[in-house]
mmCIF file of C-alpha atoms in Angstrom:
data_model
loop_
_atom_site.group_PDB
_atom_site.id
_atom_site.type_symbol
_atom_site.label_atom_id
_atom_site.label_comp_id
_atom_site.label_asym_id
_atom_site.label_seq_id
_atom_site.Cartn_x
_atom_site.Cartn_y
_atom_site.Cartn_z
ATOM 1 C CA UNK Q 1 6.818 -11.904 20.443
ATOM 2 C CA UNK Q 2 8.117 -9.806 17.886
ATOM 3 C CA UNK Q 3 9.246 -10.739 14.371
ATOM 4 C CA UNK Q 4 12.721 -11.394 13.980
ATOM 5 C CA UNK Q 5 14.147 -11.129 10.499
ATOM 6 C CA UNK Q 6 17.174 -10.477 8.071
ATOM 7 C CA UNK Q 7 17.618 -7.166 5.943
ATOM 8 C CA UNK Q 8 17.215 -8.441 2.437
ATOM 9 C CA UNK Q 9 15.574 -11.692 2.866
ATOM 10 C CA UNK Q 10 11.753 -13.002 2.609
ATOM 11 C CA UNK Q 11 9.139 -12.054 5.847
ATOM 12 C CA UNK Q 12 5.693 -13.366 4.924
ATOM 13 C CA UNK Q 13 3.896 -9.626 5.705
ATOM 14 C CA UNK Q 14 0.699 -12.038 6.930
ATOM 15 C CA UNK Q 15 2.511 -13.455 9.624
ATOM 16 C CA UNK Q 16 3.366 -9.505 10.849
ATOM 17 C CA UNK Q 17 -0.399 -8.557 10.409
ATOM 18 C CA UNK Q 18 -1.032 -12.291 12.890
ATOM 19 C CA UNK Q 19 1.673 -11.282 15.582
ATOM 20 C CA UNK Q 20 1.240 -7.656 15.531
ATOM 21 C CA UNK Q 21 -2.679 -8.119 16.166
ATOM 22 C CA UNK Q 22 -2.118 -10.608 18.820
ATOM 23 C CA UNK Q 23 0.311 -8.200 20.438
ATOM 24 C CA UNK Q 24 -2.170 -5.259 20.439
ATOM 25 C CA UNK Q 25 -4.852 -7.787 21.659
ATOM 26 C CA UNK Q 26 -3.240 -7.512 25.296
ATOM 27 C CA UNK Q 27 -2.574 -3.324 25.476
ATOM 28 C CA UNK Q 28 -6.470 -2.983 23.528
ATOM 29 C CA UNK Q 29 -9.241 -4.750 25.065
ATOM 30 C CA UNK Q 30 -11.479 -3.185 23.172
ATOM 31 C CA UNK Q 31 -9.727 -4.384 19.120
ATOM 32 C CA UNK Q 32 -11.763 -7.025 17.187
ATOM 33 C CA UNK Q 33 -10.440 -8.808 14.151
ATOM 34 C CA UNK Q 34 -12.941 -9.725 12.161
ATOM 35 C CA UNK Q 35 -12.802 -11.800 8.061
ATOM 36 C CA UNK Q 36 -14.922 -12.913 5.596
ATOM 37 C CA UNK Q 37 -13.214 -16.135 5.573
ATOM 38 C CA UNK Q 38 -9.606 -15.390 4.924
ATOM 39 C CA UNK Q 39 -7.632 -16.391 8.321
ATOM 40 C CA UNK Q 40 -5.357 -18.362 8.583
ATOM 41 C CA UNK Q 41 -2.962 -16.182 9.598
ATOM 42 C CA UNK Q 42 -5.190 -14.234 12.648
ATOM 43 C CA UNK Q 43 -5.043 -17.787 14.289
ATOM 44 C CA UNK Q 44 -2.667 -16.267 17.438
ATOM 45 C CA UNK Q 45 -5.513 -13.702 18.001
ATOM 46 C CA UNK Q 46 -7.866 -16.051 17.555
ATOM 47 C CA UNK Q 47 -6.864 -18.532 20.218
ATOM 48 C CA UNK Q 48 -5.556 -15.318 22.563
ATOM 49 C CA UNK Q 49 -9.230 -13.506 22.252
ATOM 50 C CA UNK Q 50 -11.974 -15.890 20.636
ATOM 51 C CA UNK Q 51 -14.534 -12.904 22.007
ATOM 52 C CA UNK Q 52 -12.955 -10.652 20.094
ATOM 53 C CA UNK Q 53 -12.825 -12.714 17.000
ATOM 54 C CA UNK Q 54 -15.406 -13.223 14.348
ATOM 55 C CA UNK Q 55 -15.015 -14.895 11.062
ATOM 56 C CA UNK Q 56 -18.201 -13.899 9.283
ATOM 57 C CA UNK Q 57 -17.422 -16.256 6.315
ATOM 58 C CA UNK Q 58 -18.142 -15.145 2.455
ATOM 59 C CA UNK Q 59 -19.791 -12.228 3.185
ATOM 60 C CA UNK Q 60 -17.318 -9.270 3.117
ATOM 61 C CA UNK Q 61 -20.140 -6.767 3.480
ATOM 62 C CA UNK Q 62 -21.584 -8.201 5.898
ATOM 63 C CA UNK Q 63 -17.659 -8.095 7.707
ATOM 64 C CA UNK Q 64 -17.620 -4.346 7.163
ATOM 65 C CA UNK Q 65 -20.970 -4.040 8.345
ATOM 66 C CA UNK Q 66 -20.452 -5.731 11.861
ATOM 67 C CA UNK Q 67 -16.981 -3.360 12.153
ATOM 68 C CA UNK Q 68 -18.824 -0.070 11.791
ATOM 69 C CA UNK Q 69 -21.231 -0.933 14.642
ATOM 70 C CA UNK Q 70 -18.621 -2.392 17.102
ATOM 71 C CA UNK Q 71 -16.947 0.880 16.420
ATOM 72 C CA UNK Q 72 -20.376 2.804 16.938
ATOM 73 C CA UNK Q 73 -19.953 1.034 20.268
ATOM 74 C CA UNK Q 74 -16.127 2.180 20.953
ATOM 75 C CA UNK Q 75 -14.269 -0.831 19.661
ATOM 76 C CA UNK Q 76 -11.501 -0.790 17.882
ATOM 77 C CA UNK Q 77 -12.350 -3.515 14.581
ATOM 78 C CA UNK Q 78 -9.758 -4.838 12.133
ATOM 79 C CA UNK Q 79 -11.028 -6.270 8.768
ATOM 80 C CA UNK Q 80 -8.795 -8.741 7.441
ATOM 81 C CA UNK Q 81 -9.833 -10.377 4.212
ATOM 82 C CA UNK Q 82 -8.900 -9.933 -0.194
ATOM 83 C CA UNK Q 83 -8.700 -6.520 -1.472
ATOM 84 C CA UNK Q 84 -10.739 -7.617 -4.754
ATOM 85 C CA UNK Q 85 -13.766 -7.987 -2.980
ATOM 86 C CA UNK Q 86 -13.211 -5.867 0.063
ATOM 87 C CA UNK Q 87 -12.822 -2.672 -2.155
ATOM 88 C CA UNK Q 88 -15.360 -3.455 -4.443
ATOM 89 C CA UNK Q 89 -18.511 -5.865 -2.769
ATOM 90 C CA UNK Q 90 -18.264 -4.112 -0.058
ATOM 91 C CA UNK Q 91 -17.510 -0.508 -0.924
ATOM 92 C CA UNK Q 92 -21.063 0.998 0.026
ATOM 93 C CA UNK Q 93 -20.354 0.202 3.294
ATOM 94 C CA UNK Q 94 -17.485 1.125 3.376
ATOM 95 C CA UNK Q 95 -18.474 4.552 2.435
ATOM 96 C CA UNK Q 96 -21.957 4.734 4.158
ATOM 97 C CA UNK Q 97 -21.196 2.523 6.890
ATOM 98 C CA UNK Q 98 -17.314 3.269 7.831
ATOM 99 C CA UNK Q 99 -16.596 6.743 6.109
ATOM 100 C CA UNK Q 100 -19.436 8.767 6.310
ATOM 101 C CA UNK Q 101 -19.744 8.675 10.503
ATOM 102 C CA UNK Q 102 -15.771 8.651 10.132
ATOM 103 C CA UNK Q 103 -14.960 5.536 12.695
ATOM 104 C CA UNK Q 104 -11.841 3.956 13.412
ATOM 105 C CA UNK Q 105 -12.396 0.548 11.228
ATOM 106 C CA UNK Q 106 -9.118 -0.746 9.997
ATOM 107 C CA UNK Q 107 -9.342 -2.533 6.592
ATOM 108 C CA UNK Q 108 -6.262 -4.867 5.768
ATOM 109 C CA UNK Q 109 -6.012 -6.864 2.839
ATOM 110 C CA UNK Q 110 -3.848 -8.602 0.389
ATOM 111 C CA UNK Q 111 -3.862 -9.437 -3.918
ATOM 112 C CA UNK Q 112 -3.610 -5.284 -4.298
ATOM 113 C CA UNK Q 113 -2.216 -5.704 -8.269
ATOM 114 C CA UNK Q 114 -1.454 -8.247 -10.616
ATOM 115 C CA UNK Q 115 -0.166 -10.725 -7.628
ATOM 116 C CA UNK Q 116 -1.405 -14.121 -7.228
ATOM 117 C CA UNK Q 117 -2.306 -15.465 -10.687
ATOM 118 C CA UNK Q 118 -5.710 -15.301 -9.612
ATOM 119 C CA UNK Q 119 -6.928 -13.534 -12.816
ATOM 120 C CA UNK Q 120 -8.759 -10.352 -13.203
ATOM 121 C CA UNK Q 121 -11.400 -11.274 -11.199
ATOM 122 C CA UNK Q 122 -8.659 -11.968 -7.749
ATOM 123 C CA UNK Q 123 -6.170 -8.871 -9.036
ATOM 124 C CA UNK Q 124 -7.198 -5.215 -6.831
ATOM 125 C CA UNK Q 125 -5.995 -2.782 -9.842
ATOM 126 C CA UNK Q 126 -8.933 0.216 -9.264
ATOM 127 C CA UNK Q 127 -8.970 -0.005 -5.259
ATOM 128 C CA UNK Q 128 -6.810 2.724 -4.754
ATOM 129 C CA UNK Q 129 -8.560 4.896 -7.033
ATOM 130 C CA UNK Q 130 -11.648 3.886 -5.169
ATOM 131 C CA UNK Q 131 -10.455 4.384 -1.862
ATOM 132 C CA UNK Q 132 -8.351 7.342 -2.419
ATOM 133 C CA UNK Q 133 -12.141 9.279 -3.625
ATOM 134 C CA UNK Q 134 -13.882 8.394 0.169
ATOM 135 C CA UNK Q 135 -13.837 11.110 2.664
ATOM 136 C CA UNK Q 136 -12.330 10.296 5.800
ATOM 137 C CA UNK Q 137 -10.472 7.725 4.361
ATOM 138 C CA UNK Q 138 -6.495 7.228 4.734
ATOM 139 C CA UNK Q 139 -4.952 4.979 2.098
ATOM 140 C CA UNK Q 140 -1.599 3.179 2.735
ATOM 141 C CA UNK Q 141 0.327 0.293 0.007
ATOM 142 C CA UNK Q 142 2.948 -1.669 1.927
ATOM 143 C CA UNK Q 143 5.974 -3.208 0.367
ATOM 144 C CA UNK Q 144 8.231 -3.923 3.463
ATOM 145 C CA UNK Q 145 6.279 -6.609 5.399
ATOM 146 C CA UNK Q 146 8.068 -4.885 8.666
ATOM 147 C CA UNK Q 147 5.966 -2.042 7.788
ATOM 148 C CA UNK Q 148 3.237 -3.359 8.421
ATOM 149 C CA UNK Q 149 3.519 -4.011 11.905
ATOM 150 C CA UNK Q 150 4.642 -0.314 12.648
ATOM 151 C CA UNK Q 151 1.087 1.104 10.272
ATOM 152 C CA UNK Q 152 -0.885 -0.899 12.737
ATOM 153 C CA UNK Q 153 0.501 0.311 15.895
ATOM 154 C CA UNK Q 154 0.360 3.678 14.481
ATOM 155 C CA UNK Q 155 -3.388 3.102 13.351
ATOM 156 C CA UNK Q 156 -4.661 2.480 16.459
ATOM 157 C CA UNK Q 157 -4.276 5.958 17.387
ATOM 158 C CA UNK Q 158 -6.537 7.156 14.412
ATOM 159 C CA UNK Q 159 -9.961 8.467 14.968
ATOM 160 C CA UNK Q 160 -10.891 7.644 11.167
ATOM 161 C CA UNK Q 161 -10.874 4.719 8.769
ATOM 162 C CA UNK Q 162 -7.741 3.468 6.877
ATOM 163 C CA UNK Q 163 -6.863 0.725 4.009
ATOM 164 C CA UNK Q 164 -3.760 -0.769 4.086
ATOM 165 C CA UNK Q 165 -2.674 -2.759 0.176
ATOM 166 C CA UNK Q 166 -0.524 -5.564 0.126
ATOM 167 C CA UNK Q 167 0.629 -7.784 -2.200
ATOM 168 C CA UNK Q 168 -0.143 -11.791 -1.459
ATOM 169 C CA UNK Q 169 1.444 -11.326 1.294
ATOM 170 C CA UNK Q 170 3.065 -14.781 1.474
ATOM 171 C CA UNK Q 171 6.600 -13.783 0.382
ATOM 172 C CA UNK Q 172 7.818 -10.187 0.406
ATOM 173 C CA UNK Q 173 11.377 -8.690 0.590
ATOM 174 C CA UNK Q 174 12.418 -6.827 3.840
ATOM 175 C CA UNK Q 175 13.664 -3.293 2.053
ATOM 176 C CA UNK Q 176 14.492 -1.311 5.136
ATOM 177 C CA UNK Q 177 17.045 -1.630 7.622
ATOM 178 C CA UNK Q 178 15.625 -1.350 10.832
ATOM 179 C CA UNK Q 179 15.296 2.326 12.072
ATOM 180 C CA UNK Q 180 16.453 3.373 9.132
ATOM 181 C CA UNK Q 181 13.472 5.605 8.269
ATOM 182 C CA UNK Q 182 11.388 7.648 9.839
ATOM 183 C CA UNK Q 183 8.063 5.830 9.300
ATOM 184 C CA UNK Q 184 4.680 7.830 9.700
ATOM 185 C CA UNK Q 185 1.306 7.748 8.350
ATOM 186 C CA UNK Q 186 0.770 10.451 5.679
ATOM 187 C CA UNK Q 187 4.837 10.619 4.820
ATOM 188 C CA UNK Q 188 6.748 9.227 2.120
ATOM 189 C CA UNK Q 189 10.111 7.638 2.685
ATOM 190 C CA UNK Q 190 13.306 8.670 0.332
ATOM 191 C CA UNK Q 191 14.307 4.910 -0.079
ATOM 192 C CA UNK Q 192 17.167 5.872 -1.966
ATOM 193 C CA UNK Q 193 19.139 9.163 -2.489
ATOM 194 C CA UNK Q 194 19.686 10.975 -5.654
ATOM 195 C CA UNK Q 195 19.592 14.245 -7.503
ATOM 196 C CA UNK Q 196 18.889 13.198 -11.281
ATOM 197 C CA UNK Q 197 15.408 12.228 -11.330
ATOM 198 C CA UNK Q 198 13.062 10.655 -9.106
ATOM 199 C CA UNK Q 199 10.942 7.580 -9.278
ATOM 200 C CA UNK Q 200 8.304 7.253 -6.837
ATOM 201 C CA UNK Q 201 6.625 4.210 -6.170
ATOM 202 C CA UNK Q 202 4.535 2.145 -3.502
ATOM 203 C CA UNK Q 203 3.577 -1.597 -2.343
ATOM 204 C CA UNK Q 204 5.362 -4.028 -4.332
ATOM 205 C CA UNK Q 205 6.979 -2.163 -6.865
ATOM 206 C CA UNK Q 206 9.429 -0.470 -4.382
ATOM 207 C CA UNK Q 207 11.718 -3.459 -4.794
ATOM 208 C CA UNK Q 208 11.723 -3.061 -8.677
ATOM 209 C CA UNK Q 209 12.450 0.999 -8.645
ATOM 210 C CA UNK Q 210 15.171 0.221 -6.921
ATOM 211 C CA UNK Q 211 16.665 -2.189 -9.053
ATOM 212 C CA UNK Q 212 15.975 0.456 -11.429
ATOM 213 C CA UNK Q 213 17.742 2.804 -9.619
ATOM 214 C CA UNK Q 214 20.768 0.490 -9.459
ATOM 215 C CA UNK Q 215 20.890 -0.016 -12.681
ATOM 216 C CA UNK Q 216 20.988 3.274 -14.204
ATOM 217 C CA UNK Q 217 23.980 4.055 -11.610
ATOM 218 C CA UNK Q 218 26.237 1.464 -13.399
ATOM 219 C CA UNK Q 219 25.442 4.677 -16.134
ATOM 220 C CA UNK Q 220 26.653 6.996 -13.438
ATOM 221 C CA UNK Q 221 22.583 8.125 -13.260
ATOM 222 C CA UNK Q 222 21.750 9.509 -9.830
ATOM 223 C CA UNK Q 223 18.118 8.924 -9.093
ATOM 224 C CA UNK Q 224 15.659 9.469 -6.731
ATOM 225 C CA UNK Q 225 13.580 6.328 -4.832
ATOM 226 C CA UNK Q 226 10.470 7.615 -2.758
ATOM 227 C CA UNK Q 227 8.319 4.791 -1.162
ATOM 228 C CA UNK Q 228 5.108 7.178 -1.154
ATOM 229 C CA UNK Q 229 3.366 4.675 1.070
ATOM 230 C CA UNK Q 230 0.568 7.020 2.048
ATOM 231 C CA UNK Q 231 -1.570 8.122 -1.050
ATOM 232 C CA UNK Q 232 -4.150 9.558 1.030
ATOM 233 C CA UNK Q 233 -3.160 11.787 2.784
ATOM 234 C CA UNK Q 234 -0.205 12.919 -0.193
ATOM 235 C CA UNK Q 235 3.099 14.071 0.915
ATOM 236 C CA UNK Q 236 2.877 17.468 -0.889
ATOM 237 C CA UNK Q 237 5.923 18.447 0.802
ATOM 238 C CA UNK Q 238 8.280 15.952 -0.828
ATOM 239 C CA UNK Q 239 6.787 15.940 -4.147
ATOM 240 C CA UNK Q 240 7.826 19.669 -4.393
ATOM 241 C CA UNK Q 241 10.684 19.200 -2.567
ATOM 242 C CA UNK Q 242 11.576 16.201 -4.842
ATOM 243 C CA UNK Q 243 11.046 18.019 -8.357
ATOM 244 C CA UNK Q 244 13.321 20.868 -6.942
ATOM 245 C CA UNK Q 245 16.144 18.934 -5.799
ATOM 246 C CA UNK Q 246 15.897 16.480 -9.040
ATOM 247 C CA UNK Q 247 15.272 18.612 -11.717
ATOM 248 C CA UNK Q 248 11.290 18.225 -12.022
ATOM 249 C CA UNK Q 249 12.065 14.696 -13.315
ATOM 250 C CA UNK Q 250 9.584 12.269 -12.255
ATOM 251 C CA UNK Q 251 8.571 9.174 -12.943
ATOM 252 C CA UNK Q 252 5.830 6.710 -10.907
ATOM 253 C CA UNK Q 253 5.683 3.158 -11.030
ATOM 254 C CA UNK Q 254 2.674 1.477 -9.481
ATOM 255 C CA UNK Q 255 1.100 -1.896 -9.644
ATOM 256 C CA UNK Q 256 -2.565 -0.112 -10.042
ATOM 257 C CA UNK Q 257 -4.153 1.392 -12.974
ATOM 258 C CA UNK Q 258 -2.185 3.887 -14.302
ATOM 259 C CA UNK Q 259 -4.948 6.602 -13.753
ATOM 260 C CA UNK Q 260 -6.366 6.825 -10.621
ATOM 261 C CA UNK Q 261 -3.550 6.109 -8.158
ATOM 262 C CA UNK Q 262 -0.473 7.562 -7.315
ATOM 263 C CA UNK Q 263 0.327 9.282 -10.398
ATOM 264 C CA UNK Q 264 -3.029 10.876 -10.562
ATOM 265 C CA UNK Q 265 -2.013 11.932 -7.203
ATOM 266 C CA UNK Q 266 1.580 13.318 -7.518
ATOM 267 C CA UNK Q 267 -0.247 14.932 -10.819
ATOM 268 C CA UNK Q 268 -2.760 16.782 -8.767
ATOM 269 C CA UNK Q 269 -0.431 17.924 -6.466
ATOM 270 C CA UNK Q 270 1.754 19.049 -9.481
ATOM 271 C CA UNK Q 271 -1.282 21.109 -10.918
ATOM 272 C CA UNK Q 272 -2.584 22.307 -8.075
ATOM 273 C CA UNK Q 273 0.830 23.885 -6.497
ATOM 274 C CA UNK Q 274 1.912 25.141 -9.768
ATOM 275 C CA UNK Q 275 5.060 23.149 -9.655
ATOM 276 C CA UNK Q 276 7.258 23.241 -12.775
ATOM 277 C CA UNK Q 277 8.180 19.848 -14.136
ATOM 278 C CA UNK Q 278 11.014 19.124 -16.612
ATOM 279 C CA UNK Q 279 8.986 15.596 -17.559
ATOM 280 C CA UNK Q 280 6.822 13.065 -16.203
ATOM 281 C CA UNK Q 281 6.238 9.508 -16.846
ATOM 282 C CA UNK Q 282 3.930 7.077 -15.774
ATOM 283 C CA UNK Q 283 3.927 3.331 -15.531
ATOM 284 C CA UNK Q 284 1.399 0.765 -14.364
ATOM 285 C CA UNK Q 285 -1.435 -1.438 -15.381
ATOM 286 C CA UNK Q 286 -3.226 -0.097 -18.711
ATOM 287 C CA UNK Q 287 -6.594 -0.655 -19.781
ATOM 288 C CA UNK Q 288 -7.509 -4.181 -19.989
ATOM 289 C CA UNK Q 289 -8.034 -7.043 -17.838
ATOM 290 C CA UNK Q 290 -4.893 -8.508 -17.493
ATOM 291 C CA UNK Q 291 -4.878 -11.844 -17.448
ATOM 292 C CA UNK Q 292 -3.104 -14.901 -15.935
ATOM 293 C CA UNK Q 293 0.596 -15.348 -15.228
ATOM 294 C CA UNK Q 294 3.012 -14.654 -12.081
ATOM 295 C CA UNK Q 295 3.800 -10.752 -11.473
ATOM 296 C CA UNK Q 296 7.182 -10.108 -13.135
ATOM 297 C CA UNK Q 297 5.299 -11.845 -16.609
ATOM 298 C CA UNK Q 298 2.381 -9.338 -16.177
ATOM 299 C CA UNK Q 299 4.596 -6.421 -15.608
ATOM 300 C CA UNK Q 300 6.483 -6.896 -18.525
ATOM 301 C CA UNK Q 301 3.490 -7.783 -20.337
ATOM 302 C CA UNK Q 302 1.384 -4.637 -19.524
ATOM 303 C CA UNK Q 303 4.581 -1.791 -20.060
ATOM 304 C CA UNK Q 304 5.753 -1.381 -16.299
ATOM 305 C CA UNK Q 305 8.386 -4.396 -15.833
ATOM 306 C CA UNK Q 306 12.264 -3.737 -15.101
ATOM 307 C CA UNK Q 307 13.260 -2.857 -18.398
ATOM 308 C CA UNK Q 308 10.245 -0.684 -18.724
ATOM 309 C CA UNK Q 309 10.701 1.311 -15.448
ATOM 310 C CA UNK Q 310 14.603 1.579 -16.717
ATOM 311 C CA UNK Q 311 14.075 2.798 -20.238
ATOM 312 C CA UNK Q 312 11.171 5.432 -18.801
ATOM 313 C CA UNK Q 313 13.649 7.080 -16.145
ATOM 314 C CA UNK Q 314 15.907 7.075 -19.215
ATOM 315 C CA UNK Q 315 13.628 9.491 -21.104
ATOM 316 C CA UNK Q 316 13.065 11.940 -18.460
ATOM 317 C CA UNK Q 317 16.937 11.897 -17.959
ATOM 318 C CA UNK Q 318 17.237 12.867 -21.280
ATOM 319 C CA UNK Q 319 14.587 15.640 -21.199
ATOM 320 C CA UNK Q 320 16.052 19.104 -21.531
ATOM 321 C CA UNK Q 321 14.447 22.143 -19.215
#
């Protein structure tokens, strides 16, 4: 059945990974969900397709493994386990095994950022940076749980690999009306209108450029929110189109190192189309190993909380040409 919900309100984007999964399980006889102990919430597929589900326990390289050769064999596999350890234990085969013969193994996982309060060793802060460097590869960050759903669908189309970011994954904030945007794979979404500046963002700190957003309008600010939920492949398009039509003012806010994700990517595509900025600003996780403490703490904590994301779209507003 599908997930009913309110605009504005709490969807737990685990339960949407569950249902959506289970839902596929009937039109795709050939998808396998497979996790290296982490599922609780694939129980509906579980109990629907128990051949087509394997729970491999601890071992998320040996989880990746088993995907690429059910693909070799024209499945369709879905890896469902913690980012932390999925980018990172099991990243040769994800390269060797997944990437390099280019097959169609979804990765999906939750704790991308500081979420969790699991400490540095349970926070995904280089995975994008990882991911976004492996050919083949297409890189999504979710902040709208409802998104989820819709990437899937639109996944199982996809010859190659992709790795979809969440947060926990428990509790996230329904931004989007429904068919309000135009979702696709590989396209940003203009989450909010404006022609000052632009902020763009992904995952969970979509939510907090907005309030950003909000607040500098109560200063009669216009800005810019682009959910740039694809990093790999980059929306070229709207980045130009974006420091045109807001005065080359950017700023990106990401809960990911600071280099290495999206700003290195909006950066790139800055440099490499010869695009003429009037300032750029980026925010997310510095150099150290943050830590314990609940998101909004570690935000502020690290330079790319509210007030932070606020007082940065202040300075490009105040850039001259």
């Amino acid at each position: 059945m599908p997930v009913t919900f309110t605009f504005g309100e709490m969807l737990s984007a685990r339960s949407v990974i569950g249902s959506t999964l289970a839902e596929l399980g009937e039109t795709h006889e050939n998808l396998w969900v497979l996790t290296p102990d982490i599922g609780a919430t694939l129980v509906e597929f579980r109990d629907k397709y128990p051949d087509r589900f394997l729970d491999v326990g601890l071992a998320e390289q040996v989880c990746v493994g088993i995907a690429a050769g059910l693909a070799y064999d024209g499945n369709i596999p879905v890896v469902s386990g913690m980012l932390p350890f999925l980018s990172m234990r099991a990243l040769e085969q994800v390269r060797t095994d997944v990437c390099y013969p280019n097959l169609p193994v979804k990765i999906i996982g939750t704790h991308g950022g500081l979420v969790g309060n699991g400490g540095s060793t349970h926070y995904a802060v280089e995975d994008l940076a990882l991911m976004c460097a492996l050919t083949n590869m297409t890189v999504t960050s979710i902040g709208d749980p409802l998104m989820v759903g819709e990437v899937i669908r639109q996944s199982m189309a996809m010859q190659g690999p992709i790795y979809i970011r969440l947060a926990v994954g428990k509790k996230d904030v329904v931004l989007y009306e429904p068919g309000e945007h135009d979702i696709r794979i590989g396209k940003g979404i203009v989450a909010r209108r404006g022609t000052d500046a632009t902020i763009f963002t992904h995952g969970t700190t979509v939510a907090q450029a907005l309030q950003a957003a909000e607040a500098l309008a109560e200063d009669g600010r216009s800005v810019r929110v682009v959910d740039m939920f694809t990093l790999k492949p980059i929306d070229a398009d709207l980045i130009a189109q974006c420091a045109e039509e807001t005065g080359g003012r950017f700023v990106v806010l990401e809960d990911h190192l600071a280099y290495g994700g999206l700003a290195t990517r909006v950066a790139d595509v800055v440099a490499d189309r010869g695009i003429h900025l009037t300032a750029f600003e980026r925010l997310g996780i510095p150099q150290v190993y943050a830590g314990f403490g609940d998101d909004e703490q570690l935000r502020d904590k690290h330079g790319y909380g509210l007030s932070a994301t606020v007082a940065a779209t202040r300075r490009v507003l105040a850039a001259r040409p």
